[in-house]
Amino acid sequence: MNFIFIILYPDGVWMDAIGASTSEEVGRYIIGGNYNQMGASMLCASVANGVYYFQTGKGRMLLILIIIISVTSLFIVGSKTSLVGILLFSIFLMLKNGKVKVLSLNAFIVFYFVFQILAVFMLSDLSNNSIARYIVEDVLQKDMSFSSRTNIWFRTAIAVAESPLLGYGLQEPEWNQLYINGVSTHNYIYSVLMKGGFVLLACLVFIIISVMRRERKYRSLASITALFGLWILLFMMIMEVYNIIYIVFLFGLLTCLYTSQKNNVLNEKNKCNNTSLQYS
C-alpha cells in the first residue's frame, strides 16, 4: 500500500510541519512518516525476510519483491543514504560463499568506524580526497558538508563536551534547534551521547559486543545476514537518527536466532548422547 501511495503521491501523501518552531512543511508517507525514516523500515523488512529465507529456504520471491519495492520507493522519494544501505544489503544477499560474507561483514565494520571517525568525530576536510568526494557527492548525492550536517556535528561535539558523562536526557526538537542548530543531531552516536553521555554509549557498545559474540558462537547464514543488516542500519544512522524501535528489532532478531541455534546444538548433543547410551 505504501508503494502504491508513493507512485501516486511521490512528494508525500500529506504535508506536515518539520517542527513546532517552524512553518516549513515536508511530505509525509504511510511508512515512517518522513522519507528518511522509511528507509529504516524497509531495511528491517528486508533483513527479516532475508533471515527467513536463509533459515528455512523459503520465501525467495517475496524477498526479491521486497528488495525491488524498497529500492524503487527510496529512489522515488530521494532518500539516498537509505537507498545506498538497501543496495549494499542486496549485494550482500547475493554473495554465495559464507566465508566471503564474513569477510565482507568485517570489512564493512572497519569502513563504518573509519567513516564515522574521520567524517563525523574529527570533521576532517574530505573535499581534497577523491574517493571521499565520489562517495559523498556521486553515491550519496550530498555536498561535502553533508547538507549542513557538519555544522550540527560541530555544535553537538561542543554540547557533549560540556556534559560528557550523562548528557542532557530526552530533549524536544526546539531545544536541539537552539543548542545545536538542528532538530536532531543527524548522527546516532551523537544522539546517544546527547541523551545519556558516555554512560549510555558504553551500554550500547556492551550490547553490540554481546550480540556479536553470541552470533559468532552459533553462526549461520541467517545470523550473518541479521548482523550485517544491523551494521547497515548503524551506517545509515551516521547521517540520520531513526526511531529506537528499528535497532531494538534487529537486536531482538539476533537474540532469537542465537536462542534457536543454541537449542538446535543442544538437541543434537542430546540425541548423540542418547544414541551412545543405547549402544552401550
PDB file of C-alpha atoms in Angstrom:
ATOM      1  CA  MET A   1       0.000   0.000   0.000  1.00  0.00           C
ATOM      2  CA  ASN A   2       2.821   2.404   0.869  1.00  0.00           C
ATOM      3  CA  PHE A   3       4.415   1.713  -2.525  1.00  0.00           C
ATOM      4  CA  ILE A   4       1.149   2.477  -4.333  1.00  0.00           C
ATOM      5  CA  PHE A   5       0.795   5.789  -2.490  1.00  0.00           C
ATOM      6  CA  ILE A   6       4.418   6.676  -3.328  1.00  0.00           C
ATOM      7  CA  ILE A   7       3.667   6.092  -7.014  1.00  0.00           C
ATOM      8  CA  LEU A   8       0.552   8.260  -6.778  1.00  0.00           C
ATOM      9  CA  TYR A   9       1.993  10.908  -4.438  1.00  0.00           C
ATOM     10  CA  PRO A  10       5.817  10.910  -4.772  1.00  0.00           C
ATOM     11  CA  ASP A  11       6.131  14.221  -2.881  1.00  0.00           C
ATOM     12  CA  GLY A  12       4.194  12.905   0.119  1.00  0.00           C
ATOM     13  CA  VAL A  13       0.733  11.630   0.962  1.00  0.00           C
ATOM     14  CA  TRP A  14       0.198  14.681   3.189  1.00  0.00           C
ATOM     15  CA  MET A  15       2.194  17.735   4.227  1.00  0.00           C
ATOM     16  CA  ASP A  16       3.250  18.471   7.788  1.00  0.00           C
ATOM     17  CA  ALA A  17       5.498  20.973   9.575  1.00  0.00           C
ATOM     18  CA  ILE A  18       9.051  19.885  10.371  1.00  0.00           C
ATOM     19  CA  GLY A  19       8.696  21.053  13.958  1.00  0.00           C
ATOM     20  CA  ALA A  20       6.589  23.197  16.225  1.00  0.00           C
ATOM     21  CA  SER A  21       9.002  26.118  15.907  1.00  0.00           C
ATOM     22  CA  THR A  22       8.875  26.327  12.104  1.00  0.00           C
ATOM     23  CA  SER A  23       6.188  26.661   9.475  1.00  0.00           C
ATOM     24  CA  GLU A  24       8.262  24.826   6.864  1.00  0.00           C
ATOM     25  CA  GLU A  25       6.431  21.717   5.671  1.00  0.00           C
ATOM     26  CA  VAL A  26       7.663  18.421   4.259  1.00  0.00           C
ATOM     27  CA  GLY A  27       5.928  15.454   2.656  1.00  0.00           C
ATOM     28  CA  ARG A  28       4.872  12.584   4.904  1.00  0.00           C
ATOM     29  CA  TYR A  29       4.385   8.927   3.988  1.00  0.00           C
ATOM     30  CA  ILE A  30       2.472   5.980   5.463  1.00  0.00           C
ATOM     31  CA  ILE A  31       5.586   4.039   6.489  1.00  0.00           C
ATOM     32  CA  GLY A  32       7.978   6.018   8.671  1.00  0.00           C
ATOM     33  CA  GLY A  33       6.295   9.354   8.068  1.00  0.00           C
ATOM     34  CA  ASN A  34       9.480  11.085   6.947  1.00  0.00           C
ATOM     35  CA  TYR A  35      11.090   9.833   3.726  1.00  0.00           C
ATOM     36  CA  ASN A  36      14.361   9.119   5.535  1.00  0.00           C
ATOM     37  CA  GLN A  37      12.623   7.125   8.297  1.00  0.00           C
ATOM     38  CA  MET A  38      11.018   4.994   5.593  1.00  0.00           C
ATOM     39  CA  GLY A  39      14.420   3.535   4.726  1.00  0.00           C
ATOM     40  CA  ALA A  40      14.901   2.021   8.189  1.00  0.00           C
ATOM     41  CA  SER A  41      11.506   0.293   7.999  1.00  0.00           C
ATOM     42  CA  MET A  42      12.308  -1.164   4.586  1.00  0.00           C
ATOM     43  CA  LEU A  43      15.743  -2.312   5.712  1.00  0.00           C
ATOM     44  CA  CYS A  44      14.253  -4.163   8.700  1.00  0.00           C
ATOM     45  CA  ALA A  45      11.659  -5.792   6.422  1.00  0.00           C
ATOM     46  CA  SER A  46      14.430  -6.876   4.021  1.00  0.00           C
ATOM     47  CA  VAL A  47      16.582  -8.225   6.855  1.00  0.00           C
ATOM     48  CA  ALA A  48      13.686 -10.176   8.394  1.00  0.00           C
ATOM     49  CA  ASN A  49      12.822 -11.772   5.054  1.00  0.00           C
ATOM     50  CA  GLY A  50      16.488 -12.480   4.327  1.00  0.00           C
ATOM     51  CA  VAL A  51      16.797 -14.258   7.673  1.00  0.00           C
ATOM     52  CA  TYR A  52      13.623 -16.239   6.976  1.00  0.00           C
ATOM     53  CA  TYR A  53      14.940 -17.300   3.561  1.00  0.00           C
ATOM     54  CA  PHE A  54      18.320 -18.489   4.862  1.00  0.00           C
ATOM     55  CA  GLN A  55      16.725 -20.151   7.882  1.00  0.00           C
ATOM     56  CA  THR A  56      14.006 -22.075   6.020  1.00  0.00           C
ATOM     57  CA  GLY A  57      14.951 -21.976   2.338  1.00  0.00           C
ATOM     58  CA  LYS A  58      11.541 -20.458   1.575  1.00  0.00           C
ATOM     59  CA  GLY A  59      10.311 -17.006   0.576  1.00  0.00           C
ATOM     60  CA  ARG A  60      12.921 -16.197  -2.078  1.00  0.00           C
ATOM     61  CA  MET A  61      10.464 -14.484  -4.424  1.00  0.00           C
ATOM     62  CA  LEU A  62       8.976 -12.479  -1.546  1.00  0.00           C
ATOM     63  CA  LEU A  63      12.469 -11.329  -0.546  1.00  0.00           C
ATOM     64  CA  ILE A  64      13.242 -10.233  -4.112  1.00  0.00           C
ATOM     65  CA  LEU A  65       9.904  -8.404  -4.313  1.00  0.00           C
ATOM     66  CA  ILE A  66      10.551  -6.538  -1.042  1.00  0.00           C
ATOM     67  CA  ILE A  67      14.037  -5.518  -2.209  1.00  0.00           C
ATOM     68  CA  ILE A  68      12.690  -4.242  -5.540  1.00  0.00           C
ATOM     69  CA  ILE A  69       9.876  -2.287  -3.860  1.00  0.00           C
ATOM     70  CA  SER A  70      12.293  -0.845  -1.286  1.00  0.00           C
ATOM     71  CA  VAL A  71      14.867   0.267  -3.849  1.00  0.00           C
ATOM     72  CA  THR A  72      12.208   1.756  -6.132  1.00  0.00           C
ATOM     73  CA  SER A  73      10.432   3.560  -3.292  1.00  0.00           C
ATOM     74  CA  LEU A  74      13.615   5.077  -1.883  1.00  0.00           C
ATOM     75  CA  PHE A  75      14.731   6.150  -5.344  1.00  0.00           C
ATOM     76  CA  ILE A  76      11.415   7.913  -5.973  1.00  0.00           C
ATOM     77  CA  VAL A  77      11.363   9.796  -2.655  1.00  0.00           C
ATOM     78  CA  GLY A  78      15.067  10.639  -2.910  1.00  0.00           C
ATOM     79  CA  SER A  79      16.414   9.038   0.276  1.00  0.00           C
ATOM     80  CA  LYS A  80      19.965   8.491  -0.978  1.00  0.00           C
ATOM     81  CA  THR A  81      21.520   7.247   2.277  1.00  0.00           C
ATOM     82  CA  SER A  82      18.791   4.634   2.782  1.00  0.00           C
ATOM     83  CA  LEU A  83      18.990   3.647  -0.882  1.00  0.00           C
ATOM     84  CA  VAL A  84      22.729   3.000  -0.616  1.00  0.00           C
ATOM     85  CA  GLY A  85      22.118   0.963   2.547  1.00  0.00           C
ATOM     86  CA  ILE A  86      19.468  -1.239   0.900  1.00  0.00           C
ATOM     87  CA  LEU A  87      21.653  -1.741  -2.198  1.00  0.00           C
ATOM     88  CA  LEU A  88      24.637  -2.782  -0.069  1.00  0.00           C
ATOM     89  CA  PHE A  89      22.436  -5.233   1.811  1.00  0.00           C
ATOM     90  CA  SER A  90      21.113  -6.589  -1.515  1.00  0.00           C
ATOM     91  CA  ILE A  91      24.663  -7.168  -2.774  1.00  0.00           C
ATOM     92  CA  PHE A  92      25.483  -8.952   0.480  1.00  0.00           C
ATOM     93  CA  LEU A  93      22.480 -11.262  -0.005  1.00  0.00           C
ATOM     94  CA  MET A  94      23.766 -12.280  -3.432  1.00  0.00           C
ATOM     95  CA  LEU A  95      27.114 -13.478  -2.080  1.00  0.00           C
ATOM     96  CA  LYS A  96      27.138 -17.279  -2.188  1.00  0.00           C
ATOM     97  CA  ASN A  97      30.153 -18.185  -0.081  1.00  0.00           C
ATOM     98  CA  GLY A  98      29.803 -17.989   3.711  1.00  0.00           C
ATOM     99  CA  LYS A  99      33.457 -17.031   4.206  1.00  0.00           C
ATOM    100  CA  VAL A 100      33.085 -14.191   1.713  1.00  0.00           C
ATOM    101  CA  LYS A 101      30.038 -12.973   3.656  1.00  0.00           C
ATOM    102  CA  VAL A 102      32.026 -12.941   6.900  1.00  0.00           C
ATOM    103  CA  LEU A 103      34.926 -11.136   5.213  1.00  0.00           C
ATOM    104  CA  SER A 104      32.509  -8.586   3.743  1.00  0.00           C
ATOM    105  CA  LEU A 105      30.917  -8.055   7.152  1.00  0.00           C
ATOM    106  CA  ASN A 106      34.287  -7.449   8.821  1.00  0.00           C
ATOM    107  CA  ALA A 107      35.415  -5.098   6.038  1.00  0.00           C
ATOM    108  CA  PHE A 108      32.192  -3.120   6.290  1.00  0.00           C
ATOM    109  CA  ILE A 109      32.561  -2.749  10.068  1.00  0.00           C
ATOM    110  CA  VAL A 110      36.062  -1.315   9.537  1.00  0.00           C
ATOM    111  CA  PHE A 111      34.702   1.043   6.866  1.00  0.00           C
ATOM    112  CA  TYR A 112      31.939   2.170   9.242  1.00  0.00           C
ATOM    113  CA  PHE A 113      34.371   3.129  12.003  1.00  0.00           C
ATOM    114  CA  VAL A 114      36.785   4.885   9.630  1.00  0.00           C
ATOM    115  CA  PHE A 115      33.956   6.911   8.069  1.00  0.00           C
ATOM    116  CA  GLN A 116      32.379   7.698  11.446  1.00  0.00           C
ATOM    117  CA  ILE A 117      35.666   8.868  12.962  1.00  0.00           C
ATOM    118  CA  LEU A 118      37.015  10.847  10.015  1.00  0.00           C
ATOM    119  CA  ALA A 119      33.830  12.434   8.681  1.00  0.00           C
ATOM    120  CA  VAL A 120      31.901  12.960  11.927  1.00  0.00           C
ATOM    121  CA  PHE A 121      34.103  12.990  15.013  1.00  0.00           C
ATOM    122  CA  MET A 122      37.237  14.541  13.508  1.00  0.00           C
ATOM    123  CA  LEU A 123      35.294  16.656  10.987  1.00  0.00           C
ATOM    124  CA  SER A 124      38.132  16.026   8.554  1.00  0.00           C
ATOM    125  CA  ASP A 125      38.227  18.084   5.383  1.00  0.00           C
ATOM    126  CA  LEU A 126      37.411  15.344   2.905  1.00  0.00           C
ATOM    127  CA  SER A 127      36.984  17.703  -0.042  1.00  0.00           C
ATOM    128  CA  ASN A 128      40.523  17.034  -1.258  1.00  0.00           C
ATOM    129  CA  ASN A 129      40.078  13.265  -1.123  1.00  0.00           C
ATOM    130  CA  SER A 130      38.860  11.962  -4.489  1.00  0.00           C
ATOM    131  CA  ILE A 131      37.435   8.739  -3.022  1.00  0.00           C
ATOM    132  CA  ALA A 132      35.564  10.642  -0.311  1.00  0.00           C
ATOM    133  CA  ARG A 133      34.210  13.119  -2.854  1.00  0.00           C
ATOM    134  CA  TYR A 134      32.978  10.244  -5.033  1.00  0.00           C
ATOM    135  CA  ILE A 135      31.202   8.529  -2.109  1.00  0.00           C
ATOM    136  CA  VAL A 136      29.607  11.718  -0.779  1.00  0.00           C
ATOM    137  CA  GLU A 137      28.771  13.609  -3.976  1.00  0.00           C
ATOM    138  CA  ASP A 138      28.209  10.834  -6.546  1.00  0.00           C
ATOM    139  CA  VAL A 139      26.941   7.926  -4.435  1.00  0.00           C
ATOM    140  CA  LEU A 140      25.121   9.689  -1.592  1.00  0.00           C
ATOM    141  CA  GLN A 141      24.240  12.743  -3.717  1.00  0.00           C
ATOM    142  CA  LYS A 142      25.174  15.193  -0.945  1.00  0.00           C
ATOM    143  CA  ASP A 143      27.514  18.179  -0.719  1.00  0.00           C
ATOM    144  CA  MET A 144      30.749  17.895   1.234  1.00  0.00           C
ATOM    145  CA  SER A 145      29.098  19.490   4.281  1.00  0.00           C
ATOM    146  CA  PHE A 146      26.587  16.590   4.228  1.00  0.00           C
ATOM    147  CA  SER A 147      23.691  19.040   3.770  1.00  0.00           C
ATOM    148  CA  SER A 148      24.965  21.288   6.620  1.00  0.00           C
ATOM    149  CA  ARG A 149      25.333  18.327   8.991  1.00  0.00           C
ATOM    150  CA  THR A 150      28.976  19.167   9.734  1.00  0.00           C
ATOM    151  CA  ASN A 151      27.857  22.397  11.444  1.00  0.00           C
ATOM    152  CA  ILE A 152      25.352  20.446  13.567  1.00  0.00           C
ATOM    153  CA  TRP A 153      28.004  17.850  14.465  1.00  0.00           C
ATOM    154  CA  PHE A 154      30.458  20.595  15.472  1.00  0.00           C
ATOM    155  CA  ARG A 155      27.881  22.219  17.769  1.00  0.00           C
ATOM    156  CA  THR A 156      26.887  18.808  19.149  1.00  0.00           C
ATOM    157  CA  ALA A 157      30.514  17.995  19.965  1.00  0.00           C
ATOM    158  CA  ILE A 158      30.736  21.229  21.972  1.00  0.00           C
ATOM    159  CA  ALA A 159      27.496  20.392  23.816  1.00  0.00           C
ATOM    160  CA  VAL A 160      28.699  16.854  24.594  1.00  0.00           C
ATOM    161  CA  ALA A 161      31.988  18.228  25.949  1.00  0.00           C
ATOM    162  CA  GLU A 162      30.023  20.317  28.446  1.00  0.00           C
ATOM    163  CA  SER A 163      28.139  17.282  29.809  1.00  0.00           C
ATOM    164  CA  PRO A 164      30.105  14.199  28.735  1.00  0.00           C
ATOM    165  CA  LEU A 165      29.139  11.722  31.434  1.00  0.00           C
ATOM    166  CA  LEU A 166      25.339  11.737  31.474  1.00  0.00           C
ATOM    167  CA  GLY A 167      24.388  14.019  28.572  1.00  0.00           C
ATOM    168  CA  TYR A 168      21.178  16.041  28.673  1.00  0.00           C
ATOM    169  CA  GLY A 169      18.401  13.432  28.707  1.00  0.00           C
ATOM    170  CA  LEU A 170      15.443  13.494  26.318  1.00  0.00           C
ATOM    171  CA  GLN A 171      15.067  16.903  24.713  1.00  0.00           C
ATOM    172  CA  GLU A 172      12.484  18.463  22.424  1.00  0.00           C
ATOM    173  CA  PRO A 173      13.418  19.396  18.812  1.00  0.00           C
ATOM    174  CA  GLU A 174      13.134  23.082  19.804  1.00  0.00           C
ATOM    175  CA  TRP A 175      15.857  22.596  22.428  1.00  0.00           C
ATOM    176  CA  ASN A 176      18.077  20.943  19.831  1.00  0.00           C
ATOM    177  CA  GLN A 177      17.417  23.771  17.390  1.00  0.00           C
ATOM    178  CA  LEU A 178      18.570  26.284  19.996  1.00  0.00           C
ATOM    179  CA  TYR A 179      21.736  24.481  21.121  1.00  0.00           C
ATOM    180  CA  ILE A 180      22.949  22.518  18.072  1.00  0.00           C
ATOM    181  CA  ASN A 181      21.190  24.419  15.270  1.00  0.00           C
ATOM    182  CA  GLY A 182      19.163  21.405  14.149  1.00  0.00           C
ATOM    183  CA  VAL A 183      16.047  19.468  15.151  1.00  0.00           C
ATOM    184  CA  SER A 184      18.272  16.413  15.716  1.00  0.00           C
ATOM    185  CA  THR A 185      21.952  15.502  15.759  1.00  0.00           C
ATOM    186  CA  HIS A 186      21.655  13.659  12.406  1.00  0.00           C
ATOM    187  CA  ASN A 187      24.023  11.049  13.835  1.00  0.00           C
ATOM    188  CA  TYR A 188      23.101   8.151  16.102  1.00  0.00           C
ATOM    189  CA  ILE A 189      26.292   8.110  18.183  1.00  0.00           C
ATOM    190  CA  TYR A 190      25.996  11.828  18.857  1.00  0.00           C
ATOM    191  CA  SER A 191      22.309  11.304  19.679  1.00  0.00           C
ATOM    192  CA  VAL A 192      23.259   8.671  22.269  1.00  0.00           C
ATOM    193  CA  LEU A 193      25.908  10.972  23.749  1.00  0.00           C
ATOM    194  CA  MET A 194      23.437  13.863  23.955  1.00  0.00           C
ATOM    195  CA  LYS A 195      20.797  11.743  25.677  1.00  0.00           C
ATOM    196  CA  GLY A 196      22.932   9.739  28.094  1.00  0.00           C
ATOM    197  CA  GLY A 197      26.572  10.695  27.678  1.00  0.00           C
ATOM    198  CA  PHE A 198      29.374   8.153  27.687  1.00  0.00           C
ATOM    199  CA  VAL A 199      27.480   6.032  30.230  1.00  0.00           C
ATOM    200  CA  LEU A 200      24.699   5.337  27.725  1.00  0.00           C
ATOM    201  CA  LEU A 201      27.223   4.900  24.895  1.00  0.00           C
ATOM    202  CA  ALA A 202      29.111   2.314  26.979  1.00  0.00           C
ATOM    203  CA  CYS A 203      25.838   0.409  27.463  1.00  0.00           C
ATOM    204  CA  LEU A 204      25.200   0.446  23.704  1.00  0.00           C
ATOM    205  CA  VAL A 205      28.722  -0.783  22.941  1.00  0.00           C
ATOM    206  CA  PHE A 206      28.347  -3.549  25.533  1.00  0.00           C
ATOM    207  CA  ILE A 207      25.076  -4.719  23.931  1.00  0.00           C
ATOM    208  CA  ILE A 208      26.554  -4.723  20.418  1.00  0.00           C
ATOM    209  CA  ILE A 209      29.655  -6.649  21.534  1.00  0.00           C
ATOM    210  CA  SER A 210      27.495  -9.181  23.417  1.00  0.00           C
ATOM    211  CA  VAL A 211      25.253  -9.690  20.373  1.00  0.00           C
ATOM    212  CA  MET A 212      28.268 -10.153  18.078  1.00  0.00           C
ATOM    213  CA  ARG A 213      29.922 -12.655  20.428  1.00  0.00           C
ATOM    214  CA  ARG A 214      26.721 -14.695  20.623  1.00  0.00           C
ATOM    215  CA  GLU A 215      26.300 -14.594  16.856  1.00  0.00           C
ATOM    216  CA  ARG A 216      29.859 -15.854  16.329  1.00  0.00           C
ATOM    217  CA  LYS A 217      29.351 -18.717  18.779  1.00  0.00           C
ATOM    218  CA  TYR A 218      26.366 -20.136  16.858  1.00  0.00           C
ATOM    219  CA  ARG A 219      26.978 -18.655  13.417  1.00  0.00           C
ATOM    220  CA  SER A 220      24.741 -19.378  10.428  1.00  0.00           C
ATOM    221  CA  LEU A 221      23.886 -17.699   7.140  1.00  0.00           C
ATOM    222  CA  ALA A 222      20.747 -16.329   8.790  1.00  0.00           C
ATOM    223  CA  SER A 223      22.639 -14.810  11.734  1.00  0.00           C
ATOM    224  CA  ILE A 224      25.308 -13.275   9.471  1.00  0.00           C
ATOM    225  CA  THR A 225      22.522 -11.704   7.421  1.00  0.00           C
ATOM    226  CA  ALA A 226      20.894 -10.218  10.517  1.00  0.00           C
ATOM    227  CA  LEU A 227      24.219  -8.924  11.830  1.00  0.00           C
ATOM    228  CA  PHE A 228      25.109  -7.312   8.502  1.00  0.00           C
ATOM    229  CA  GLY A 229      21.658  -5.707   8.493  1.00  0.00           C
ATOM    230  CA  LEU A 230      22.399  -4.256  11.949  1.00  0.00           C
ATOM    231  CA  TRP A 231      25.636  -2.683  10.729  1.00  0.00           C
ATOM    232  CA  ILE A 232      23.905  -1.353   7.613  1.00  0.00           C
ATOM    233  CA  LEU A 233      21.396   0.351   9.915  1.00  0.00           C
ATOM    234  CA  LEU A 234      24.242   1.802  12.001  1.00  0.00           C
ATOM    235  CA  PHE A 235      25.850   3.036   8.779  1.00  0.00           C
ATOM    236  CA  MET A 236      22.600   4.706   7.719  1.00  0.00           C
ATOM    237  CA  MET A 237      22.426   6.306  11.165  1.00  0.00           C
ATOM    238  CA  ILE A 238      25.690   8.144  10.536  1.00  0.00           C
ATOM    239  CA  MET A 239      23.544  10.643   8.642  1.00  0.00           C
ATOM    240  CA  GLU A 240      20.134  10.190  10.293  1.00  0.00           C
ATOM    241  CA  VAL A 241      18.641   9.357  13.692  1.00  0.00           C
ATOM    242  CA  TYR A 242      15.962   6.687  13.400  1.00  0.00           C
ATOM    243  CA  ASN A 243      13.379   5.549  15.912  1.00  0.00           C
ATOM    244  CA  ILE A 244      14.918   3.250  18.517  1.00  0.00           C
ATOM    245  CA  ILE A 245      12.409   0.536  17.603  1.00  0.00           C
ATOM    246  CA  TYR A 246      14.425  -0.395  14.499  1.00  0.00           C
ATOM    247  CA  ILE A 247      17.660  -1.168  16.316  1.00  0.00           C
ATOM    248  CA  VAL A 248      15.707  -2.940  19.085  1.00  0.00           C
ATOM    249  CA  PHE A 249      14.013  -5.056  16.414  1.00  0.00           C
ATOM    250  CA  LEU A 250      17.365  -6.177  14.954  1.00  0.00           C
ATOM    251  CA  PHE A 251      18.806  -6.854  18.416  1.00  0.00           C
ATOM    252  CA  GLY A 252      15.708  -8.974  19.151  1.00  0.00           C
ATOM    253  CA  LEU A 253      16.039 -10.816  15.837  1.00  0.00           C
ATOM    254  CA  LEU A 254      19.673 -11.686  16.544  1.00  0.00           C
ATOM    255  CA  THR A 255      18.754 -12.832  20.057  1.00  0.00           C
ATOM    256  CA  CYS A 256      16.026 -15.113  18.686  1.00  0.00           C
ATOM    257  CA  LEU A 257      18.464 -16.605  16.173  1.00  0.00           C
ATOM    258  CA  TYR A 258      21.033 -17.188  18.915  1.00  0.00           C
ATOM    259  CA  THR A 259      18.467 -18.944  21.100  1.00  0.00           C
ATOM    260  CA  SER A 260      17.240 -21.061  18.191  1.00  0.00           C
ATOM    261  CA  GLN A 261      20.739 -22.103  17.102  1.00  0.00           C
ATOM    262  CA  LYS A 262      21.757 -22.840  20.695  1.00  0.00           C
ATOM    263  CA  ASN A 263      18.709 -25.057  21.219  1.00  0.00           C
ATOM    264  CA  ASN A 264      19.420 -26.891  17.948  1.00  0.00           C
ATOM    265  CA  VAL A 265      23.007 -27.596  19.026  1.00  0.00           C
ATOM    266  CA  LEU A 266      21.885 -28.805  22.464  1.00  0.00           C
ATOM    267  CA  ASN A 267      19.236 -31.061  20.907  1.00  0.00           C
ATOM    268  CA  GLU A 268      21.816 -32.583  18.587  1.00  0.00           C
ATOM    269  CA  LYS A 269      24.125 -33.234  21.539  1.00  0.00           C
ATOM    270  CA  ASN A 270      21.318 -34.868  23.484  1.00  0.00           C
ATOM    271  CA  LYS A 271      20.492 -37.109  20.510  1.00  0.00           C
ATOM    272  CA  CYS A 272      24.127 -38.159  20.232  1.00  0.00           C
ATOM    273  CA  ASN A 273      24.315 -38.885  23.973  1.00  0.00           C
ATOM    274  CA  ASN A 274      21.091 -40.928  23.863  1.00  0.00           C
ATOM    275  CA  THR A 275      22.374 -42.904  20.889  1.00  0.00           C
ATOM    276  CA  SER A 276      25.653 -43.604  22.695  1.00  0.00           C
ATOM    277  CA  LEU A 277      23.788 -44.825  25.782  1.00  0.00           C
ATOM    278  CA  GLN A 278      21.615 -47.155  23.689  1.00  0.00           C
ATOM    279  CA  TYR A 279      24.613 -48.796  22.055  1.00  0.00           C
ATOM    280  CA  SER A 280      26.483 -49.045  25.336  1.00  0.00           C
TER     281      SER A 280
END
